[in-house]
Structures are given as C-alpha cells and as structure tokens.
mmCIF file of C-alpha atoms in Angstrom:
data_model
loop_
_atom_site.group_PDB
_atom_site.id
_atom_site.type_symbol
_atom_site.label_atom_id
_atom_site.label_comp_id
_atom_site.label_asym_id
_atom_site.label_seq_id
_atom_site.Cartn_x
_atom_site.Cartn_y
_atom_site.Cartn_z
ATOM 1 C CA MET V 1407 0.000 0.000 0.000
ATOM 2 C CA THR V 1408 1.437 3.367 -1.024
ATOM 3 C CA THR V 1409 1.800 6.120 1.553
ATOM 4 C CA PRO V 1410 -0.165 9.323 0.743
ATOM 5 C CA ALA V 1411 1.888 12.199 -0.595
ATOM 6 C CA SER V 1412 3.405 14.603 1.921
ATOM 7 C CA PRO V 1413 5.702 17.631 1.568
ATOM 8 C CA ASP V 1414 8.703 15.338 2.103
ATOM 9 C CA HIS V 1415 7.561 13.194 -0.835
ATOM 10 C CA ALA V 1416 7.499 16.100 -3.265
ATOM 11 C CA GLU V 1417 11.179 15.627 -4.184
ATOM 12 C CA PRO V 1418 11.723 12.548 -6.403
ATOM 13 C CA TRP V 1419 14.508 10.027 -6.017
ATOM 14 C CA TYR V 1420 16.645 9.360 -9.093
ATOM 15 C CA LEU V 1421 18.096 5.872 -9.562
ATOM 16 C CA LEU V 1422 21.533 5.358 -11.077
ATOM 17 C CA GLY V 1423 21.920 1.628 -11.668
ATOM 18 C CA ALA V 1424 18.746 -0.386 -12.248
ATOM 19 C CA GLY V 1425 20.286 -3.744 -11.394
ATOM 20 C CA ASN V 1426 19.164 -6.201 -8.741
ATOM 21 C CA MET V 1427 19.755 -4.078 -5.632
ATOM 22 C CA GLY V 1428 18.837 -0.807 -7.335
ATOM 23 C CA LEU V 1429 15.461 -2.201 -8.320
ATOM 24 C CA LEU V 1430 14.850 -3.505 -4.804
ATOM 25 C CA ALA V 1431 15.605 -0.047 -3.368
ATOM 26 C CA ALA V 1432 13.278 1.529 -5.954
ATOM 27 C CA HIS V 1433 10.523 -0.882 -4.928
ATOM 28 C CA TYR V 1434 10.836 0.069 -1.252
ATOM 29 C CA LEU V 1435 10.944 3.791 -2.072
ATOM 30 C CA GLN V 1436 7.825 3.515 -4.209
ATOM 31 C CA ARG V 1437 6.094 1.500 -1.507
ATOM 32 C CA ALA V 1438 6.842 4.360 0.901
ATOM 33 C CA GLY V 1439 5.176 6.802 -1.493
ATOM 34 C CA PHE V 1440 8.244 8.333 -3.148
ATOM 35 C CA THR V 1441 8.529 8.941 -6.883
ATOM 36 C CA VAL V 1442 11.505 7.103 -8.402
ATOM 37 C CA ILE V 1443 12.965 8.056 -11.786
ATOM 38 C CA ALA V 1444 15.489 5.777 -13.481
ATOM 39 C CA LEU V 1445 18.447 7.504 -15.123
ATOM 40 C CA ARG V 1446 19.231 5.916 -18.484
ATOM 41 C CA ARG V 1447 21.689 6.308 -21.353
ATOM 42 C CA ASP V 1448 18.983 5.611 -23.918
ATOM 43 C CA ASP V 1449 15.688 7.302 -24.728
ATOM 44 C CA ALA V 1450 13.380 4.669 -23.218
ATOM 45 C CA PRO V 1451 10.535 6.566 -21.489
ATOM 46 C CA ILE V 1452 9.548 3.714 -19.176
ATOM 47 C CA LEU V 1453 11.388 0.949 -17.341
ATOM 48 C CA GLU V 1454 9.303 -2.054 -16.328
ATOM 49 C CA ARG V 1455 10.718 -4.963 -14.371
ATOM 50 C CA THR V 1456 9.178 -7.839 -12.445
ATOM 51 C CA LEU V 1457 10.319 -8.295 -8.862
ATOM 52 C CA ILE V 1458 9.493 -11.624 -7.223
ATOM 53 C CA LEU V 1459 9.305 -11.228 -3.454
ATOM 54 C CA PRO V 1460 10.266 -14.010 -0.996
ATOM 55 C CA SER V 1461 6.534 -14.711 -0.511
ATOM 56 C CA GLY V 1462 6.303 -15.577 -4.213
ATOM 57 C CA GLU V 1463 4.321 -12.432 -5.028
ATOM 58 C CA ALA V 1464 5.293 -10.934 -8.380
ATOM 59 C CA VAL V 1465 5.412 -7.129 -8.346
ATOM 60 C CA LEU V 1466 5.531 -5.137 -11.589
ATOM 61 C CA LEU V 1467 7.943 -2.295 -11.028
ATOM 62 C CA HIS V 1468 7.116 0.686 -13.233
ATOM 63 C CA LEU V 1469 9.651 3.547 -13.364
ATOM 64 C CA ASP V 1470 9.617 6.680 -15.462
ATOM 65 C CA CYS V 1471 12.990 7.272 -17.109
ATOM 66 C CA GLN V 1472 15.173 10.256 -17.807
ATOM 67 C CA SER V 1473 17.972 10.170 -20.357
ATOM 68 C CA ILE V 1474 21.308 11.371 -18.993
ATOM 69 C CA VAL V 1475 22.807 11.940 -22.442
ATOM 70 C CA ARG V 1476 20.026 13.953 -24.062
ATOM 71 C CA ALA V 1477 20.619 17.499 -25.240
ATOM 72 C CA GLY V 1478 19.115 20.404 -23.349
ATOM 73 C CA PRO V 1479 18.707 21.224 -19.656
ATOM 74 C CA ALA V 1480 17.753 18.487 -17.203
ATOM 75 C CA PRO V 1481 16.022 18.818 -13.829
ATOM 76 C CA THR V 1482 18.336 19.380 -10.881
ATOM 77 C CA ILE V 1483 18.812 16.161 -8.921
ATOM 78 C CA ARG V 1484 18.415 16.600 -5.178
ATOM 79 C CA ARG V 1485 18.000 12.937 -4.198
ATOM 80 C CA LEU V 1486 20.000 10.175 -5.838
ATOM 81 C CA VAL V 1487 20.442 6.431 -5.281
ATOM 82 C CA VAL V 1488 23.780 5.204 -6.664
ATOM 83 C CA ALA V 1489 23.438 1.463 -7.216
ATOM 84 C CA CYS V 1490 25.635 0.966 -10.271
ATOM 85 C CA LYS V 1491 28.772 -1.149 -9.887
ATOM 86 C CA ALA V 1492 31.566 0.747 -8.142
ATOM 87 C CA PRO V 1493 33.976 0.898 -11.138
ATOM 88 C CA PHE V 1494 31.348 2.685 -13.219
ATOM 89 C CA SER V 1495 30.682 5.466 -10.687
ATOM 90 C CA ALA V 1496 32.851 8.131 -12.305
ATOM 91 C CA ALA V 1497 31.361 7.685 -15.763
ATOM 92 C CA ALA V 1498 27.823 7.377 -14.407
ATOM 93 C CA LEU V 1499 28.058 10.545 -12.311
ATOM 94 C CA GLY V 1500 29.811 12.587 -14.970
ATOM 95 C CA GLY V 1501 27.633 15.456 -16.114
ATOM 96 C CA LEU V 1502 24.725 14.706 -13.792
ATOM 97 C CA PRO V 1503 23.008 17.944 -12.689
ATOM 98 C CA LEU V 1504 23.438 17.279 -8.969
ATOM 99 C CA ALA V 1505 22.297 19.982 -6.588
ATOM 100 C CA ALA V 1506 24.983 21.473 -4.365
ATOM 101 C CA ASP V 1507 23.134 20.095 -1.322
ATOM 102 C CA ALA V 1508 22.048 16.781 -2.864
ATOM 103 C CA THR V 1509 21.429 13.685 -0.739
ATOM 104 C CA VAL V 1510 23.071 10.572 -2.194
ATOM 105 C CA LEU V 1511 22.450 6.993 -1.055
ATOM 106 C CA ARG V 1512 25.458 4.831 -1.964
ATOM 107 C CA LEU V 1513 24.261 1.238 -2.392
ATOM 108 C CA GLN V 1514 27.433 -0.420 -3.687
ATOM 109 C CA ASN V 1515 30.020 -2.981 -2.670
ATOM 110 C CA GLY V 1516 33.272 -1.683 -1.237
ATOM 111 C CA LEU V 1517 34.203 1.835 -0.198
ATOM 112 C CA GLY V 1518 35.554 5.006 -1.737
ATOM 113 C CA SER V 1519 33.838 4.833 -5.119
ATOM 114 C CA LEU V 1520 32.269 8.297 -4.746
ATOM 115 C CA ASP V 1521 35.213 10.032 -3.058
ATOM 116 C CA GLY V 1522 35.734 13.419 -4.675
ATOM 117 C CA ARG V 1523 32.883 12.881 -7.125
ATOM 118 C CA LEU V 1524 30.067 14.732 -5.322
ATOM 119 C CA PRO V 1525 29.475 18.451 -4.755
ATOM 120 C CA ALA V 1526 31.192 19.742 -1.625
ATOM 121 C CA GLY V 1527 27.849 20.371 0.088
ATOM 122 C CA ALA V 1528 26.279 17.018 -0.805
ATOM 123 C CA ARG V 1529 25.392 14.517 1.890
ATOM 124 C CA MET V 1530 26.390 10.937 1.145
ATOM 125 C CA ILE V 1531 24.585 8.270 3.140
ATOM 126 C CA GLU V 1532 26.177 4.843 2.994
ATOM 127 C CA VAL V 1533 23.899 1.811 2.673
ATOM 128 C CA VAL V 1534 24.894 -1.734 3.602
ATOM 129 C CA SER V 1535 22.442 -4.520 2.839
ATOM 130 C CA ALA V 1536 22.481 -8.223 3.582
ATOM 131 C CA SER V 1537 19.478 -8.788 1.307
ATOM 132 C CA ALA V 1538 19.964 -10.895 -1.806
ATOM 133 C CA VAL V 1539 18.422 -10.493 -5.264
ATOM 134 C CA LYS V 1540 19.142 -12.672 -8.289
ATOM 135 C CA ARG V 1541 18.192 -12.455 -11.932
ATOM 136 C CA ASP V 1542 15.647 -15.151 -12.723
ATOM 137 C CA GLY V 1543 14.970 -15.145 -16.457
ATOM 138 C CA ASP V 1544 13.268 -11.847 -17.209
ATOM 139 C CA ALA V 1545 12.500 -11.239 -13.539
ATOM 140 C CA HIS V 1546 14.495 -10.298 -10.440
ATOM 141 C CA ARG V 1547 13.958 -12.702 -7.556
ATOM 142 C CA VAL V 1548 14.408 -11.418 -3.994
ATOM 143 C CA VAL V 1549 16.093 -14.426 -2.399
ATOM 144 C CA ALA V 1550 16.120 -12.891 1.074
ATOM 145 C CA GLU V 1551 15.005 -9.667 2.734
ATOM 146 C CA ASN V 1552 17.682 -9.365 5.397
ATOM 147 C CA ASP V 1553 18.945 -6.430 7.447
ATOM 148 C CA THR V 1554 19.885 -3.178 5.744
ATOM 149 C CA TRP V 1555 21.767 -0.423 7.530
ATOM 150 C CA MET V 1556 22.180 3.259 6.695
ATOM 151 C CA GLY V 1557 24.461 5.672 8.467
ATOM 152 C CA ASP V 1558 25.881 9.204 8.534
ATOM 153 C CA GLY V 1559 25.116 11.323 11.571
ATOM 154 C CA THR V 1560 21.488 12.120 12.305
ATOM 155 C CA PRO V 1561 18.807 10.278 10.298
ATOM 156 C CA PRO V 1562 17.096 12.545 7.729
ATOM 157 C CA ALA V 1563 13.415 13.391 8.063
ATOM 158 C CA TRP V 1564 12.353 10.878 5.417
ATOM 159 C CA PHE V 1565 14.091 7.912 7.083
ATOM 160 C CA GLY V 1566 11.222 7.031 9.425
ATOM 161 C CA THR V 1567 8.758 6.873 6.545
ATOM 162 C CA LEU V 1568 11.082 4.708 4.474
ATOM 163 C CA ALA V 1569 11.836 2.382 7.403
ATOM 164 C CA GLY V 1570 8.128 1.637 7.635
ATOM 165 C CA HIS V 1571 8.207 0.146 4.136
ATOM 166 C CA TRP V 1572 11.784 -1.161 3.783
ATOM 167 C CA PRO V 1573 11.947 -4.420 5.789
ATOM 168 C CA LYS V 1574 14.611 -4.533 8.503
ATOM 169 C CA LEU V 1575 16.006 -1.080 7.687
ATOM 170 C CA HIS V 1576 18.099 0.372 10.522
ATOM 171 C CA TRP V 1577 20.093 3.494 11.383
ATOM 172 C CA PRO V 1578 22.526 2.065 13.967
ATOM 173 C CA PRO V 1579 24.982 4.060 16.082
ATOM 174 C CA ASP V 1580 27.766 1.603 15.168
ATOM 175 C CA PHE V 1581 27.163 1.817 11.424
ATOM 176 C CA ARG V 1582 30.826 2.027 10.440
ATOM 177 C CA HIS V 1583 31.653 -1.269 12.151
ATOM 178 C CA ARG V 1584 28.771 -2.980 10.352
ATOM 179 C CA GLN V 1585 30.004 -1.541 7.068
ATOM 180 C CA TRP V 1586 33.548 -2.725 7.744
ATOM 181 C CA ARG V 1587 32.369 -6.243 8.597
ATOM 182 C CA LYS V 1588 30.735 -6.489 5.202
ATOM 183 C CA LEU V 1589 33.853 -5.065 3.574
ATOM 184 C CA VAL V 1590 36.100 -7.695 5.170
ATOM 185 C CA GLY V 1591 33.711 -10.470 4.167
ATOM 186 C CA ASN V 1592 33.787 -9.234 0.578
ATOM 187 C CA ALA V 1593 37.563 -8.740 0.649
ATOM 188 C CA VAL V 1594 38.126 -12.370 1.650
ATOM 189 C CA ILE V 1595 35.347 -14.294 -0.072
ATOM 190 C CA ASN V 1596 34.949 -12.451 -3.372
ATOM 191 C CA PRO V 1597 38.487 -12.542 -4.788
ATOM 192 C CA LEU V 1598 39.255 -16.059 -3.542
ATOM 193 C CA THR V 1599 36.090 -17.502 -5.058
ATOM 194 C CA GLY V 1600 36.649 -15.509 -8.239
ATOM 195 C CA LEU V 1601 40.245 -16.558 -8.767
ATOM 196 C CA HIS V 1602 39.619 -20.211 -7.970
ATOM 197 C CA ASP V 1603 36.139 -20.344 -9.527
ATOM 198 C CA VAL V 1604 34.506 -21.958 -6.496
ATOM 199 C CA ALA V 1605 31.337 -21.392 -4.470
ATOM 200 C CA ASN V 1606 31.605 -19.463 -1.217
ATOM 201 C CA GLY V 1607 31.563 -22.491 1.063
ATOM 202 C CA HIS V 1608 34.584 -24.096 -0.613
ATOM 203 C CA ILE V 1609 36.982 -21.548 0.875
ATOM 204 C CA PHE V 1610 36.970 -23.086 4.345
ATOM 205 C CA GLU V 1611 36.781 -26.649 3.034
ATOM 206 C CA ASP V 1612 40.155 -26.263 1.272
ATOM 207 C CA PRO V 1613 43.085 -25.989 3.744
ATOM 208 C CA ALA V 1614 45.174 -23.791 1.425
ATOM 209 C CA LEU V 1615 42.309 -21.384 0.750
ATOM 210 C CA ALA V 1616 41.355 -21.363 4.441
ATOM 211 C CA ALA V 1617 44.917 -20.350 5.342
ATOM 212 C CA GLU V 1618 44.832 -17.578 2.748
ATOM 213 C CA ALA V 1619 41.460 -16.395 4.072
ATOM 214 C CA GLU V 1620 42.910 -16.239 7.580
ATOM 215 C CA GLN V 1621 45.816 -14.074 6.400
ATOM 216 C CA LEU V 1622 43.488 -11.750 4.460
ATOM 217 C CA ALA V 1623 41.224 -11.293 7.480
ATOM 218 C CA ARG V 1624 44.194 -10.695 9.777
ATOM 219 C CA GLU V 1625 45.652 -8.044 7.464
ATOM 220 C CA ALA V 1626 42.286 -6.297 7.154
ATOM 221 C CA ASP V 1627 41.951 -6.241 10.940
ATOM 222 C CA ARG V 1628 45.384 -4.585 11.257
ATOM 223 C CA VAL V 1629 44.251 -1.732 9.019
ATOM 224 C CA LEU V 1630 40.854 -1.285 10.636
ATOM 225 C CA THR V 1631 42.218 -1.449 14.192
ATOM 226 C CA THR V 1632 44.757 1.224 13.287
ATOM 227 C CA LEU V 1633 41.995 3.401 11.836
ATOM 228 C CA ASP V 1634 39.727 2.798 14.842
ATOM 229 C CA PRO V 1635 41.104 1.320 18.093
ATOM 230 C CA THR V 1636 37.549 0.247 19.051
ATOM 231 C CA TRP V 1637 37.444 -2.198 16.118
ATOM 232 C CA PRO V 1638 37.271 -5.704 17.689
ATOM 233 C CA GLY V 1639 39.834 -7.181 15.302
ATOM 234 C CA ASP V 1640 38.098 -10.556 15.182
ATOM 235 C CA SER V 1641 36.892 -10.750 11.577
ATOM 236 C CA LEU V 1642 37.742 -14.353 10.708
ATOM 237 C CA PRO V 1643 34.856 -16.090 12.571
ATOM 238 C CA GLY V 1644 32.350 -13.749 10.932
ATOM 239 C CA VAL V 1645 33.845 -14.348 7.488
ATOM 240 C CA ARG V 1646 33.709 -18.094 8.048
ATOM 241 C CA ALA V 1647 30.079 -17.882 9.206
ATOM 242 C CA LEU V 1648 29.180 -15.827 6.121
ATOM 243 C CA ALA V 1649 30.885 -18.287 3.793
ATOM 244 C CA GLU V 1650 29.077 -21.201 5.425
ATOM 245 C CA ALA V 1651 25.711 -19.414 5.404
ATOM 246 C CA THR V 1652 26.095 -18.752 1.666
ATOM 247 C CA ALA V 1653 27.990 -21.961 0.918
ATOM 248 C CA GLY V 1654 26.349 -22.678 -2.429
ATOM 249 C CA ASN V 1655 26.350 -19.078 -3.636
ATOM 250 C CA THR V 1656 28.449 -17.521 -6.375
ATOM 251 C CA SER V 1657 30.014 -14.264 -5.226
ATOM 252 C CA SER V 1658 29.550 -11.171 -7.378
ATOM 253 C CA MET V 1659 33.262 -11.130 -8.207
ATOM 254 C CA ARG V 1660 33.225 -14.762 -9.282
ATOM 255 C CA ALA V 1661 30.236 -14.014 -11.527
ATOM 256 C CA ASP V 1662 32.052 -10.997 -12.990
ATOM 257 C CA MET V 1663 35.181 -13.018 -13.684
ATOM 258 C CA GLN V 1664 33.181 -15.821 -15.271
ATOM 259 C CA ALA V 1665 31.598 -13.238 -17.565
ATOM 260 C CA GLY V 1666 34.897 -11.494 -18.306
ATOM 261 C CA ALA V 1667 33.518 -8.299 -16.755
ATOM 262 C CA ILE V 1668 35.319 -5.642 -14.764
ATOM 263 C CA THR V 1669 35.358 -6.425 -11.035
ATOM 264 C CA GLU V 1670 34.948 -4.288 -7.913
ATOM 265 C CA ILE V 1671 38.369 -5.269 -6.558
ATOM 266 C CA ASP V 1672 39.547 -1.623 -6.377
ATOM 267 C CA ALA V 1673 36.616 -0.644 -4.153
ATOM 268 C CA ILE V 1674 37.057 -3.651 -1.853
ATOM 269 C CA ASN V 1675 40.628 -4.915 -1.388
ATOM 270 C CA GLY V 1676 41.936 -1.805 -3.143
ATOM 271 C CA TRP V 1677 40.336 0.409 -0.474
ATOM 272 C CA LEU V 1678 42.164 -1.517 2.244
ATOM 273 C CA LEU V 1679 45.452 -1.152 0.358
ATOM 274 C CA ARG V 1680 44.955 2.599 -0.017
ATOM 275 C CA GLN V 1681 44.317 2.947 3.714
ATOM 276 C CA ALA V 1682 47.363 0.794 4.452
ATOM 277 C CA ASP V 1683 49.578 3.005 2.281
ATOM 278 C CA VAL V 1684 48.538 6.091 4.250
ATOM 279 C CA LEU V 1685 49.115 4.271 7.547
ATOM 280 C CA GLY V 1686 52.470 2.810 6.513
ATOM 281 C CA LEU V 1687 51.256 -0.789 6.698
ATOM 282 C CA ASP V 1688 51.979 -3.639 4.321
ATOM 283 C CA LEU V 1689 49.244 -6.060 3.213
ATOM 284 C CA PRO V 1690 51.074 -8.669 1.102
ATOM 285 C CA ALA V 1691 48.138 -11.075 0.805
ATOM 286 C CA HIS V 1692 45.782 -8.347 -0.407
ATOM 287 C CA ARG V 1693 48.415 -6.990 -2.817
ATOM 288 C CA ARG V 1694 48.899 -10.442 -4.334
ATOM 289 C CA LEU V 1695 45.171 -10.949 -4.682
ATOM 290 C CA VAL V 1696 44.530 -7.582 -6.326
ATOM 291 C CA ALA V 1697 47.380 -8.177 -8.782
ATOM 292 C CA ALA V 1698 46.071 -11.664 -9.614
ATOM 293 C CA VAL V 1699 42.510 -10.470 -10.228
ATOM 294 C CA LYS V 1700 43.718 -7.589 -12.402
ATOM 295 C CA ALA V 1701 46.023 -9.860 -14.359
ATOM 296 C CA ARG V 1702 42.992 -12.018 -15.173
ATOM 297 C CA HIS V 1703 40.621 -9.099 -15.847
ATOM 298 C CA PRO V 1704 42.436 -5.739 -16.276
#
C-alpha cells in the first residue's frame, strides 16, 4: 500500500543503476510513497521490471525514465540512489546535474567509489544490505530480505517513513563497524572464489584457501584497528560464518570473472590497500590478490 503524498515526498529520487539491488531499493521507495525516476543512457521513457518477493508475489515495477545523455537542460537532482557497480561510478556521475546540497544513497560494494565525485555540500549516506536479489529469467527474484543499515550522523526526516516500508532497515549508532564487517567479508570471499572459480563455502573446506582467508582477514583487521582502536579485530569467525551461510552461492566477483567483466576489486581490497599506504602498513596477501585479479581481468 502506497503512503499518501506529503511535503517530504514532493522531491523525487533518481536511480543510477537499475540492477538487482537498485530495483529492490526503488521498490521500497515507491512503496513508501516516493517517486523514483530511473536515469538511463537511452531514450526509453519507461522501465518495467518484475520483482518476485520471498513470498512468491510478483510485483511489476514501473519507473519513469530520464535520459542522462540527451541534449538540453535536465532537472536538478536533489536525491540520488547510486546502485551501479563501483567501477562505473565516475562515468555514471559525470555530467549529472546534482544539486549542491544533494542527498546521495550509496548502495554499492566496497568503499571510496564516490570520493571526490560529489558536490562539496552534498550529503552521502552509505547503505549496507544483507538482502539478496538474483536475476531469474526476465525477472528479479528477492532471495532474502535481510537487514539493511544506513548511516551518517542524524537520520534525515524521510528515514522514518522509508523504514516503515523497507523491511529490517536500521540506522545504527555503530554503522561504520557494520560496514567494515561487510567489507572484510567481501575482501576475503569475493576474490578467492573468483580466482579459484569456487562457491563461497569451498573456501573453508580447502586448507590452502582457508589459510589464505585467515591471512586476508588478519591483514584487514590490522588496518581497521589502526583506523579505529575500538574495532574488535576478530573478523575471521564472521567471514567463516558468512561463507558457510552462503555456501552454495556464487560471489559477485566470481560471476564478474566468469563473464569477463570488470570487477569491484579496487573498491574492496583496493580500499584496504589505499588505507594501508597512508598508515604505513603492508598487506602482502591483499596486494597479491589484487594483482592476480587484475592480471585475469584488467
């Protein structure tokens, strides 16, 4: 059921990246009564996709579109959801008419993809989701509606409305630690499964891969503990639990490498390496992994 319009709903949300997670976010925003406009590089006026919810209900998602390459002035964007893959952020944001005080939700793997790419007065709100959506033929199947966290200071006025329609949406005081836990899980599981072309659960079934995972987690903890002394520094058990909980799954990086597509390694392991460089730390396992992934898929 759609929430009646209110003054806070007058400003539309623009969607950059109508993939699995972008479409799920658009569905929740629409359910909360917000207008969502998909940004496209073609002239299609309408985007229609079928979203299959965990209950089995099929929802037809109907989004008006706006071309981002058309000639002539475009409306100023004050609210934006960035859900494209991290390596495409620069190209996707280039030329967008973002307001100086725009609010941007970053729904991407890794960290740092929007650094220096937003107006100085813009507010970026990070989003970390444990939900899972997979392409299923012509539809997008929501495999699980798990916890989603947003964070950046005080929640905006619209957050309460959205939380009433986005299942398990939270604004926790320890958001950064939750974000880092997901980062470490991605930094260990994604490149190892991609390079060795195995499902997530295989990592801790193979002694050599398990040892490599332990070193990757330990190196990540060194960086994060140096950045924040309150970081627990105990990432390995959580990474193992995640790998076991998703044992049969194909990580996004493995899927990218199977398809010969560009990966998000720079926004995941690369972010840790950049932090380590500033801190004067060495992460040999992460360096090796990044080099190996890039050698396979520059």
